[in-house]
Coordinates of C-alpha atoms in Angstrom, one line a residue:
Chain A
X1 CA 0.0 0.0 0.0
X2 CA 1.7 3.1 -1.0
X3 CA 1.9 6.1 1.7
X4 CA -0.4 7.8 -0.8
X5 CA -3.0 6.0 -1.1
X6 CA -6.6 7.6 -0.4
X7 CA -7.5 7.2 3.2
X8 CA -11.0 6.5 4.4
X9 CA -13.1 5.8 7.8
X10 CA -15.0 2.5 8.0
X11 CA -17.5 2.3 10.6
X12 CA -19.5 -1.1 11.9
X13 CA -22.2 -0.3 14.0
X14 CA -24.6 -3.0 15.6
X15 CA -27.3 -2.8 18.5
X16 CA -25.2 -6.1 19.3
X17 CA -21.8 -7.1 18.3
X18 CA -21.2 -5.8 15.3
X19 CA -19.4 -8.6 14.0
X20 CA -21.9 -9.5 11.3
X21 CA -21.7 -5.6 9.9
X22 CA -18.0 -5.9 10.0
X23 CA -17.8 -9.2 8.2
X24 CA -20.0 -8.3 5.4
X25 CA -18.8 -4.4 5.4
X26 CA -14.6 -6.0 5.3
X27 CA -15.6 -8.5 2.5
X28 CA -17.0 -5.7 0.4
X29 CA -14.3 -3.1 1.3
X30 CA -11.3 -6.1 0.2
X31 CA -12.4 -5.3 -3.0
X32 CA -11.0 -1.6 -3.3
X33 CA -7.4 -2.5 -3.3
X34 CA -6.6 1.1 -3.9
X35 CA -7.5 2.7 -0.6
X36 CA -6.7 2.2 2.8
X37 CA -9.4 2.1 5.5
X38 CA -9.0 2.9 8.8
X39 CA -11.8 -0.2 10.5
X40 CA -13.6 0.5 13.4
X41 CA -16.4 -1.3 15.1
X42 CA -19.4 0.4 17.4
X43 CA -21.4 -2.2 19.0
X44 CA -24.4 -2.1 21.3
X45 CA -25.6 1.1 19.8
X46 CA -29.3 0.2 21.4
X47 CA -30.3 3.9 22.4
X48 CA -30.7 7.3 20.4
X49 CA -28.1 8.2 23.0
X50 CA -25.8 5.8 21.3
X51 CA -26.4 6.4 18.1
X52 CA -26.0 10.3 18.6
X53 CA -22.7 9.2 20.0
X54 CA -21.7 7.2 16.9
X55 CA -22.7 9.6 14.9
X56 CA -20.6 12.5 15.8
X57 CA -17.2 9.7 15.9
X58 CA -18.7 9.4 12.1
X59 CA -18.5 13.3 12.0
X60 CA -15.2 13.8 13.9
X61 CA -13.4 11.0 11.6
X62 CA -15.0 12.9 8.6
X63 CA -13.5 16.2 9.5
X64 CA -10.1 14.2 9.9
X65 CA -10.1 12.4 6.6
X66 CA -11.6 15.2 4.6
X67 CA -14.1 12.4 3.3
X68 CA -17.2 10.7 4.1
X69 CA -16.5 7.2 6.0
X70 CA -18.3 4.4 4.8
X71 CA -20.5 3.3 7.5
X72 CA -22.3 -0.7 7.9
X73 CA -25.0 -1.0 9.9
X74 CA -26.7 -3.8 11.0
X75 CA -29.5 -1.7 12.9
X76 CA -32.6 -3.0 13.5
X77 CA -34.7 -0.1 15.0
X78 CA -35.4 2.6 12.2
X79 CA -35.0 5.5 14.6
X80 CA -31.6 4.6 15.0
X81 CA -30.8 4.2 11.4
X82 CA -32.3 7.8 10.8
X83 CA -29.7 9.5 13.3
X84 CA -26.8 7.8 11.6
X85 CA -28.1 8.8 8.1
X86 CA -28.1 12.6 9.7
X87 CA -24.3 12.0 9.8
X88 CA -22.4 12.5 7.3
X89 CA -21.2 9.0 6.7
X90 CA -22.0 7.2 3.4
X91 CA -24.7 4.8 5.0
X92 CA -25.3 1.3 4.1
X93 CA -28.2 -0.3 6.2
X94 CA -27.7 -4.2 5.6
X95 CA -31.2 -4.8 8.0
X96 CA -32.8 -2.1 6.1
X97 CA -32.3 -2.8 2.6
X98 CA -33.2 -6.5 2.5
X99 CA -36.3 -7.0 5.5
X100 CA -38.3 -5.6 3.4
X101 CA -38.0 -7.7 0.2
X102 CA -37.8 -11.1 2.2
X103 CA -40.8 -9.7 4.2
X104 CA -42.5 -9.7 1.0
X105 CA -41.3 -12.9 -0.5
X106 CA -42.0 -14.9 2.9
X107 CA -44.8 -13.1 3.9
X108 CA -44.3 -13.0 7.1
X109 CA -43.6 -9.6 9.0
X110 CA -40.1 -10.0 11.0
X111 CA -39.9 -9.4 14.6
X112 CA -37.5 -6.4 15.2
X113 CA -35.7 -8.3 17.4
X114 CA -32.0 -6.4 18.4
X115 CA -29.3 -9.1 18.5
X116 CA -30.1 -12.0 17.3
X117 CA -27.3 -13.4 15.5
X118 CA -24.7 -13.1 17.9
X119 CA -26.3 -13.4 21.1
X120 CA -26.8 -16.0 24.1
X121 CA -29.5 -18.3 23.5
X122 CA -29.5 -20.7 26.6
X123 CA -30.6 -23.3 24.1
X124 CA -29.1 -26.8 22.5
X125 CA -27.4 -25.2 19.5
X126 CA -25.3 -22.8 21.6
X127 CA -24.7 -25.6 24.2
X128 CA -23.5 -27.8 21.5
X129 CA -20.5 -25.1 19.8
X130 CA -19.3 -25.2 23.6
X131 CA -18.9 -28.8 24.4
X132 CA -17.1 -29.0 21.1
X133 CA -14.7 -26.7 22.4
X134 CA -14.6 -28.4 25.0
X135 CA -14.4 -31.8 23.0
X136 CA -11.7 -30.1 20.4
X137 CA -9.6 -28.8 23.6
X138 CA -9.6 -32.1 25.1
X139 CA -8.3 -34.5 22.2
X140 CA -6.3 -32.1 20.5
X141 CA -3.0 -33.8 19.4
X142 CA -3.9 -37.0 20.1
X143 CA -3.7 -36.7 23.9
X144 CA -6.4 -39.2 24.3
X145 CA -8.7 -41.7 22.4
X146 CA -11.0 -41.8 25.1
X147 CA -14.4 -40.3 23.4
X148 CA -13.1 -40.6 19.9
X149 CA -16.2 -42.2 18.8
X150 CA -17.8 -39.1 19.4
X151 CA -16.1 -37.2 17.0
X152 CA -17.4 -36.0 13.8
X153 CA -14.0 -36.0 12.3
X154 CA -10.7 -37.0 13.4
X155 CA -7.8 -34.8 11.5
X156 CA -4.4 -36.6 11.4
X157 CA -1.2 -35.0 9.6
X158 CA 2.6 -34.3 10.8
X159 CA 2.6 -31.9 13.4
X160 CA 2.2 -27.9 12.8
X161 CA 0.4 -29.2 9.4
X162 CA -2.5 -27.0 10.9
X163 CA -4.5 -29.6 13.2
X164 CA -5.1 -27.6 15.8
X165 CA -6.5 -24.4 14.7
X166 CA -8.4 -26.1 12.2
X167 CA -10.4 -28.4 15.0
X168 CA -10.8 -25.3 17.2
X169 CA -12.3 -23.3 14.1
X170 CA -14.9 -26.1 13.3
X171 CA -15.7 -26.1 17.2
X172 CA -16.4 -23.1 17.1
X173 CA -17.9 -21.8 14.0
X174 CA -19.7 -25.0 13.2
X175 CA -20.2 -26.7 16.2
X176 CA -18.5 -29.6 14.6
X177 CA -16.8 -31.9 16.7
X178 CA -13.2 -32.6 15.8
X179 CA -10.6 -34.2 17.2
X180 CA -6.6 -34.7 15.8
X181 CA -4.0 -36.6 15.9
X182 CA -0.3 -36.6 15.2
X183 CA 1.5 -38.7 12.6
X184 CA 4.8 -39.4 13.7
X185 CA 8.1 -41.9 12.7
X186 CA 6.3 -44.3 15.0
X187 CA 3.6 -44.4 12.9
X188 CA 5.4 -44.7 9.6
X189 CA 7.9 -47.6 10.9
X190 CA 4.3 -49.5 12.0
X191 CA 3.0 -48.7 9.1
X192 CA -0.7 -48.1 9.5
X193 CA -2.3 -46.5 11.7
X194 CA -2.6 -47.1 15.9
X195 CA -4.9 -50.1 16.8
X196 CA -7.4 -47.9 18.4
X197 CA -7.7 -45.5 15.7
X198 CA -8.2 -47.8 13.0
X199 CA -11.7 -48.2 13.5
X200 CA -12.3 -44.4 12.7
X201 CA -10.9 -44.6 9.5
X202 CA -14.2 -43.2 7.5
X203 CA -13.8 -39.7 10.1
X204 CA -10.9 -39.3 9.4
X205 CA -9.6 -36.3 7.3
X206 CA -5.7 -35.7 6.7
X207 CA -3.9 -32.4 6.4
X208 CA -0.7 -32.1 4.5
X209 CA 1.7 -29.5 3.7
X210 CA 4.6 -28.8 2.0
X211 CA 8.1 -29.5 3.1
X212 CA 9.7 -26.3 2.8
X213 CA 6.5 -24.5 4.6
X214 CA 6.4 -26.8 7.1
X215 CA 10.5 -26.1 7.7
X216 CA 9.5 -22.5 7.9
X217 CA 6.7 -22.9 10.7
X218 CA 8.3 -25.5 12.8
X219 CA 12.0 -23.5 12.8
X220 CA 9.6 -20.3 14.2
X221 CA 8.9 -22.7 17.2
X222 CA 12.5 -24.1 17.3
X223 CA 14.9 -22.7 15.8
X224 CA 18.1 -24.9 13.7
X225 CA 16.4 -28.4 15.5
X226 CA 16.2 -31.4 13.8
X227 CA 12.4 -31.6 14.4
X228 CA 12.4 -27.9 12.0
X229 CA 15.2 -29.2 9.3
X230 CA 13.8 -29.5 5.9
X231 CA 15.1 -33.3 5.2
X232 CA 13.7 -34.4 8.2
X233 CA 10.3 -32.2 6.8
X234 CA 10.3 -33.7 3.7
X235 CA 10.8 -37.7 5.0
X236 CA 7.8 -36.5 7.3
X237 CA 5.6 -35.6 4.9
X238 CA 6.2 -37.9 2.3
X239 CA 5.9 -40.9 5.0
X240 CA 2.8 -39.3 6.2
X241 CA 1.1 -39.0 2.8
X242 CA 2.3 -42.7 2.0
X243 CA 0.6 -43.8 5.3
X244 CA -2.9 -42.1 4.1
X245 CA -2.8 -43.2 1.0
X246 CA -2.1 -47.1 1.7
X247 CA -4.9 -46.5 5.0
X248 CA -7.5 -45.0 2.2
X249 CA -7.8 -41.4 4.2
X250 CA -9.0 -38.3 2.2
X251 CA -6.1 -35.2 2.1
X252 CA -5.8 -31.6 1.5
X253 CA -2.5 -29.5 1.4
X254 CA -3.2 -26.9 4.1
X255 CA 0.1 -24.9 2.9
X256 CA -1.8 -22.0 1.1
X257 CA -5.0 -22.2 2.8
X258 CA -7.2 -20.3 5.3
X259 CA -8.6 -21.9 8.5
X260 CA -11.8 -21.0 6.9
X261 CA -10.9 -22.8 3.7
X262 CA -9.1 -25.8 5.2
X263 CA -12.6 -26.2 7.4
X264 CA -15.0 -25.8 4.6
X265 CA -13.3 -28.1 2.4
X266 CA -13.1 -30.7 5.0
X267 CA -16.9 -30.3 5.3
X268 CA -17.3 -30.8 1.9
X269 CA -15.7 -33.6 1.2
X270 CA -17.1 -35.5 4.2
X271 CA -20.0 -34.5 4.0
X272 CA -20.2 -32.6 7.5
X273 CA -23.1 -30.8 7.9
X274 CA -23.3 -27.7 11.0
X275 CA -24.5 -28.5 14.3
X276 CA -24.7 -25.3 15.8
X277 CA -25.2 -21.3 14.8
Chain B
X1 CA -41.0 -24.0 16.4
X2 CA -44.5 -26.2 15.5
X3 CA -44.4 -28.7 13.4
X4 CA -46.6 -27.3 11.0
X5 CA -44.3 -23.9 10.8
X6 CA -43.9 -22.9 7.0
X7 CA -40.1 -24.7 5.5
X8 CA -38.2 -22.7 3.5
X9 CA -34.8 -23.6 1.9
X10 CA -31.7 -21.0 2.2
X11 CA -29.1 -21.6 0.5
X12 CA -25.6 -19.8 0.9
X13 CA -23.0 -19.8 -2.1
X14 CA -20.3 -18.0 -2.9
X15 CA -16.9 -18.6 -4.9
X16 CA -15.2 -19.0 -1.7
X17 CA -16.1 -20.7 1.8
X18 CA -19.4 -18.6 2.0
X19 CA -19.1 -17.7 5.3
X20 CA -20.0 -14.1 4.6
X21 CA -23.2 -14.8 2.9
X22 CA -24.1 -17.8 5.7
X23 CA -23.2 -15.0 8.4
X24 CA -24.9 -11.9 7.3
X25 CA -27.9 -14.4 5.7
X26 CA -28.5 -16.0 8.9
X27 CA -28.4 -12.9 10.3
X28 CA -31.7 -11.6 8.7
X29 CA -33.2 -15.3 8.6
X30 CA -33.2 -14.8 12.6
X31 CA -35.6 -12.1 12.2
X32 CA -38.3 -14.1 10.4
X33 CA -39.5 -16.3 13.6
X34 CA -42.9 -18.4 12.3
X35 CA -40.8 -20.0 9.4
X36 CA -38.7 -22.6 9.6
X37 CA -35.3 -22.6 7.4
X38 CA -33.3 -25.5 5.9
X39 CA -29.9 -23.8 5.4
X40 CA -27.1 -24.9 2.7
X41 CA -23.8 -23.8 2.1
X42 CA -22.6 -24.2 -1.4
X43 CA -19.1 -23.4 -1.3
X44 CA -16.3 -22.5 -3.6
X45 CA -19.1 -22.2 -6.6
X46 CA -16.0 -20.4 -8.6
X47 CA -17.2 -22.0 -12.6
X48 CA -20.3 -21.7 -14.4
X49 CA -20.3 -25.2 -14.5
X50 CA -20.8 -25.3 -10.3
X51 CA -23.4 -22.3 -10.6
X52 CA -25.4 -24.7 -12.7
X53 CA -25.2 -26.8 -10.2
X54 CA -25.7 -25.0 -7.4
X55 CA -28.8 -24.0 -9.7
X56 CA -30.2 -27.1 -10.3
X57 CA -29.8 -27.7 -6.6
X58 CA -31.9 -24.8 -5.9
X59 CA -34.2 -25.9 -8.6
X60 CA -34.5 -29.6 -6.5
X61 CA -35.5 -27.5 -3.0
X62 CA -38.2 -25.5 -4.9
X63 CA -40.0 -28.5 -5.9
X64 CA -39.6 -30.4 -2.6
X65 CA -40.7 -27.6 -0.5
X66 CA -43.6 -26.5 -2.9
X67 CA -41.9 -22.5 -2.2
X68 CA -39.1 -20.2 -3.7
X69 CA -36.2 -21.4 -1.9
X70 CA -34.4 -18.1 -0.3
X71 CA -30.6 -17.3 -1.8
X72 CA -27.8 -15.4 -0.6
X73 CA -24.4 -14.8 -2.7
X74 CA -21.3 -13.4 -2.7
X75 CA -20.3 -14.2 -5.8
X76 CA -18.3 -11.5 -7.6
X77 CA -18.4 -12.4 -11.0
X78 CA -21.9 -11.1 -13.3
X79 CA -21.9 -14.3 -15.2
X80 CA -22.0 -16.6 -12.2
X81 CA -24.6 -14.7 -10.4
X82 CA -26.9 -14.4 -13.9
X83 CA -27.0 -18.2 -13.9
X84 CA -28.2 -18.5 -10.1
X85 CA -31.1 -15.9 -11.3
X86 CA -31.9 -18.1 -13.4
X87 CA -32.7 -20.7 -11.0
X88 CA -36.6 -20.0 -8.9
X89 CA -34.4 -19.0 -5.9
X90 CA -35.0 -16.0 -4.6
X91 CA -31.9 -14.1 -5.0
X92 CA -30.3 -11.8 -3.2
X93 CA -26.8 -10.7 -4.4
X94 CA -24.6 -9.2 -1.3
X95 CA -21.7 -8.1 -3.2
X96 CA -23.8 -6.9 -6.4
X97 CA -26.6 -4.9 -4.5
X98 CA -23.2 -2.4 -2.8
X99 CA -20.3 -3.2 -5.0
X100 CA -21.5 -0.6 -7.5
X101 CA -22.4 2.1 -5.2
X102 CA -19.2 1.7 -2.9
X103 CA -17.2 2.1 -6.2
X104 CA -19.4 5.1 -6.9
X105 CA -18.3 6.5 -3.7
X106 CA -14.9 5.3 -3.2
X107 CA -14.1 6.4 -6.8
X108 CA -12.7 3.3 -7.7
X109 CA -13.6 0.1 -9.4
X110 CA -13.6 -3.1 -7.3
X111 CA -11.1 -6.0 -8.4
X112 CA -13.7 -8.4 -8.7
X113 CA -11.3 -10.6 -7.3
X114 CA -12.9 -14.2 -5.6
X115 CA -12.5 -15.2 -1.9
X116 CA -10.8 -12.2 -0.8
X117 CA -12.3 -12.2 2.7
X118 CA -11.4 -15.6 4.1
X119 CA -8.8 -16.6 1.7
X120 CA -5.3 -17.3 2.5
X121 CA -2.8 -14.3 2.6
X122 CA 0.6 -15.4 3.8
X123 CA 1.0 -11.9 5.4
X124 CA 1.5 -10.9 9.0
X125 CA -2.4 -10.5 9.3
X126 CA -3.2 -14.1 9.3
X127 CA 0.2 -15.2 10.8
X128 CA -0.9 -12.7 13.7
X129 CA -3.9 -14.6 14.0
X130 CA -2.1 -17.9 14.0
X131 CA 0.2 -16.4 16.9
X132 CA -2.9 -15.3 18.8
X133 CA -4.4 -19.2 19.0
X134 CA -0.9 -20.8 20.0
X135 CA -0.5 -18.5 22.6
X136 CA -4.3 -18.9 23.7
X137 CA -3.4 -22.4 24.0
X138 CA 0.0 -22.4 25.5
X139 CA -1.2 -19.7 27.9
X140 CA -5.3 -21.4 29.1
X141 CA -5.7 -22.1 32.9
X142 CA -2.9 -20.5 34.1
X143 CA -0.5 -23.0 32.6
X144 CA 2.7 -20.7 32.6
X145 CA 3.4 -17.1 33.6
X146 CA 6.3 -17.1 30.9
X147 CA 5.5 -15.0 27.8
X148 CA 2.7 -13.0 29.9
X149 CA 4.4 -10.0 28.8
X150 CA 2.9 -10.3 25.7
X151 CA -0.8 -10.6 26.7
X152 CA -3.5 -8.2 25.0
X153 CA -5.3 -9.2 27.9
X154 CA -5.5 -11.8 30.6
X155 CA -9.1 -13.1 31.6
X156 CA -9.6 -14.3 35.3
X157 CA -12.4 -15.9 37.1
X158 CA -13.6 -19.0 38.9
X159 CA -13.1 -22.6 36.9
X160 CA -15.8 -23.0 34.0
X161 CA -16.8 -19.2 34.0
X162 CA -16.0 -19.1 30.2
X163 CA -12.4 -17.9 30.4
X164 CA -11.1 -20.6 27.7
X165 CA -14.0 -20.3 24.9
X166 CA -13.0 -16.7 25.2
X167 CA -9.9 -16.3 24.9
X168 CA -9.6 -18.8 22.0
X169 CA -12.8 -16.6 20.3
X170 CA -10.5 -13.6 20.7
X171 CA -7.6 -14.8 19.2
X172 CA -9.4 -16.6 16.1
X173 CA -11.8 -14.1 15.5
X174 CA -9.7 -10.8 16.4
X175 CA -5.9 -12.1 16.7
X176 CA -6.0 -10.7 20.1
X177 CA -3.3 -13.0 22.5
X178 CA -5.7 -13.5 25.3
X179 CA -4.0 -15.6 28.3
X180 CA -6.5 -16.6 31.3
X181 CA -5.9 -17.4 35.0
X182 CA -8.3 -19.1 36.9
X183 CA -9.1 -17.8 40.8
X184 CA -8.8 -20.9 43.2
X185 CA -9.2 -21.0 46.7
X186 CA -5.5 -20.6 47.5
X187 CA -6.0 -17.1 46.0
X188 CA -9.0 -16.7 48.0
X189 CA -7.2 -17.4 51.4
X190 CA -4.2 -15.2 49.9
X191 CA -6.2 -12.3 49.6
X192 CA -4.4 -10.9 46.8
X193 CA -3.3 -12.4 43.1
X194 CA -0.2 -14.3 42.5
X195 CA 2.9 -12.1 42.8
X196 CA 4.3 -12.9 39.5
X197 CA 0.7 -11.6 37.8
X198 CA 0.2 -8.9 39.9
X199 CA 2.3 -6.5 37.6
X200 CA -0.1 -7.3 34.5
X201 CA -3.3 -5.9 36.7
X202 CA -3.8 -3.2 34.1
X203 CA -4.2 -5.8 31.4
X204 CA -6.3 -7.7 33.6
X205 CA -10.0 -8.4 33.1
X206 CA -12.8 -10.7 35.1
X207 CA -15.5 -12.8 34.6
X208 CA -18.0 -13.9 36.9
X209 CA -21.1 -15.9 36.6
X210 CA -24.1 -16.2 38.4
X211 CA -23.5 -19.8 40.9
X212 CA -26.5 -21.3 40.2
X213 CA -25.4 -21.4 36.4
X214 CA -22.2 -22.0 37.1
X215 CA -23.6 -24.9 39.5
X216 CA -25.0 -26.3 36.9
X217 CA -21.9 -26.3 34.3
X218 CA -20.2 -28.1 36.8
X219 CA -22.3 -30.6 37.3
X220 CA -22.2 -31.5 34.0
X221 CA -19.0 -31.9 34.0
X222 CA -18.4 -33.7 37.4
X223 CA -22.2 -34.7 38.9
X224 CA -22.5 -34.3 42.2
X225 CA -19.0 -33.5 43.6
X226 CA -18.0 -30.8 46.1
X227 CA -16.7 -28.6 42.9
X228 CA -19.9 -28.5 41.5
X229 CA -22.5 -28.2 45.0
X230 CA -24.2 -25.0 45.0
X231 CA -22.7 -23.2 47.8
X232 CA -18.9 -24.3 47.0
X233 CA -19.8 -22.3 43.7
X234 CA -21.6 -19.3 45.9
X235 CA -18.9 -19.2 48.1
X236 CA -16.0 -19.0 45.2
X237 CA -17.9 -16.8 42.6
X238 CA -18.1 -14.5 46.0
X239 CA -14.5 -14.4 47.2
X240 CA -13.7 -13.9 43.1
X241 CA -16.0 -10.7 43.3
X242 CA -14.4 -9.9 46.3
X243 CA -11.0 -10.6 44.9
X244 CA -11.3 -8.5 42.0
X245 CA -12.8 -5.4 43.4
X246 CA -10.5 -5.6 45.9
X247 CA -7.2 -5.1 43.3
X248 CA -9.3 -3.2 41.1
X249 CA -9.9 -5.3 38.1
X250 CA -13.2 -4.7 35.8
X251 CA -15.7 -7.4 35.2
X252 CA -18.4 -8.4 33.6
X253 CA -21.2 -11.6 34.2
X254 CA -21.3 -13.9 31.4
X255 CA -24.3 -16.3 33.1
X256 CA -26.4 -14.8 29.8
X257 CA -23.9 -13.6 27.2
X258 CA -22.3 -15.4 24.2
X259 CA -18.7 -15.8 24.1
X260 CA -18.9 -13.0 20.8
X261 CA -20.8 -10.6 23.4
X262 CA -18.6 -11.4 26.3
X263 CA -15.7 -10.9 23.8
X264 CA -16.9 -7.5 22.2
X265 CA -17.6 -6.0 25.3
X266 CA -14.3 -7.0 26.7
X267 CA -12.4 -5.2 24.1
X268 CA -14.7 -2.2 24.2
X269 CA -14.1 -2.1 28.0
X270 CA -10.4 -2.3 27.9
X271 CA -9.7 -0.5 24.6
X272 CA -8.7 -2.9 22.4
X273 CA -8.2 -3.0 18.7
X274 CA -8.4 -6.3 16.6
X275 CA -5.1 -7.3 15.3
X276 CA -6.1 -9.2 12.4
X277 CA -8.8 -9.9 10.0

């Protein structure tokens, strides 16, 4: 990004978290490569009190910039949506420019409800994304097998392939319960997989990743070892992908992949549907 | 919901994970409380050939639900959202309804470029983030006090108050490095925190819970022990209240917040700013 490049304000603003707002608002702004936005994120704006006080952060970072901020809202109440529009941010009311049209193609009038998306529902979906947390947490890196036969999806791959964050994203975006479990020399002089894994075989997903990325992440974590050096990378990954393929596991390369991506995929190709929102 | 609640197919697709259009999609749907949704991800929909797919999907929900199923995309290219409106979904086009008007007001033309918002970028953003979930990890329950220093923020409460789903949302979702301490007994009898955390007070930040919720976590978790009996938890949620307003840290209850609110209002409270997206 060059020093000159156009600055602007980007505003998120939410009766709840905002998070919605910013997720649609970023993905729309990563689109404008040219300019640089300076991100921020007003949440619980529930009061005209509130929004008043958005409004004039909208008009201070205006006066700053010289330009009008772009400002996503996810506001449900009207009212509030007025005051902001009285600022002089370029407005774009998600809530208000698509309730109407699905009000009219449903037929059914929506209930105005702040804070849905993101809030606490003391019900069985939110209940569910905790305890697989809590199930991810406790057989990450295959510190146990106890419980295994709960999981939705058992990742194995060398370690720092990208286990870890993976089963904690599909805990808690999805609600998926994952487990992993490291593939190490032991397992490649065996030459198939643990006994009491071997049964899990259809869960199971593999991540790979190659050699010289791997080298790059592991020496981060320590530095000139032999665990980090690249031949000692490569023999792991090429054992590791030999062992899948003769055990008949399903593999991605996670080495130019998002969390996000590596998760949906895996979902995909198993066949994994949500359990929790 | 009642059995006899209208059903309604919503499909999410995009060229990339479609977690925008499944987050800001789901978002409205909430709003809409007598109908009942079946919701669908179609991912990575990046060819005509998938949108024809994805179409004659669609096509296979309208006729088993005898209604317009209900579709939300973020697909950037023209061409791949023309053949989804020509599907009987009822379409609604995230990135086309604001892309035009954003570049209207910006003053520059999008990229058009696919899967920019959860894609992989080997830049310091998502490395950040990766950082942020090792050292939630490394750093949950009060496991070490080495690397502290390099806290955003350190969450401290009573066992199963929601100091772990926490700090692992803030670091996945925000690449905030969120360590977290739980309050035992021995602190209680103490009177004051740990000396080697009392220096990081400023960074500091509580959570409390209301015992007869937290009574009832713990039960799950171990039924009918001393941990979990109602006035062990009375007594330590107490002597944590007590605990913390006596060295001056902030708190909030999470007994009926979700881990997004608990983590928003956490980083409003104490000032902080994401570090990745």
């Amino acid at each position: 990004m060059p020093e000159t490049a156009p600055l602007r304000s980007a505003f998120y603003i939410s009766d709840s978290t905002a998070i919605t707002a910013e997720t649609l608002g970023h993905s729309l702004l990563t689109q404008f490569e040219g300019v640089h936005f300076r991100q921020l994120r007003i949440p619980f704006v529930n009061s005209a009190e509130k929004a008043r006080e958005a409004a004039s952060r909208i008009e201070q970072a205006a006066r700053e910039d010289g330009s009008r901020p772009i400002v996503f809202t996810t506001l449900v109440e009207p009212e509030l949506n007025r005051i902001l529009r009285g600022s002089p941010g370029f407005c774009i009311s998600l809530f208000e420019t698509f309730i109407a049209p699905l009000e009219a193609e449903l037929g059914v009038k929506s209930t105005h409800t702040i804070g849905r998306s993101h809030s606490f529902n003391d019900n069985s979906d939110y209940q569910d994304r905790l305890e697989a947390i809590n199930f991810a947490l406790a057989h990450d890196d295959g510190v146990t097998m106890s419980g295994l036969d709960e999981a939705n999806v058992i990742l194995v791959g060398v370690s720092r392939c990208g286990k870890t964050p993976t089963s904690i994203y599909l805990a808690m975006q999805f609600g998926i319960k994952a487990a992993n479990y490291p593939l190490i020399p032991e397992d490649f002089e065996r030459g198939h997989l643990p006994d009491g894994l071997e049964r899990f075989r259809q869960r199971m997903f593999g991540l790979t990743i190659q050699p010289e990325r791997l080298q790059k992440i592991r020496n981060e974590r320590r530095p000139n070892s032999r665990y980090a050096a690249l031949d000692n990378c490569r023999y792991e990954v090429a054992e590791a992908e030999r062992l899948m393929r003769r055990e008949g596991i399903r593999w991605l390369d996670s080495s130019t992949k998002s969390i996000e991506e590596i998760s949906t995929t895996i979902m995909q190709e198993i066949q994994l549907e949500r359990n929790s929102f």
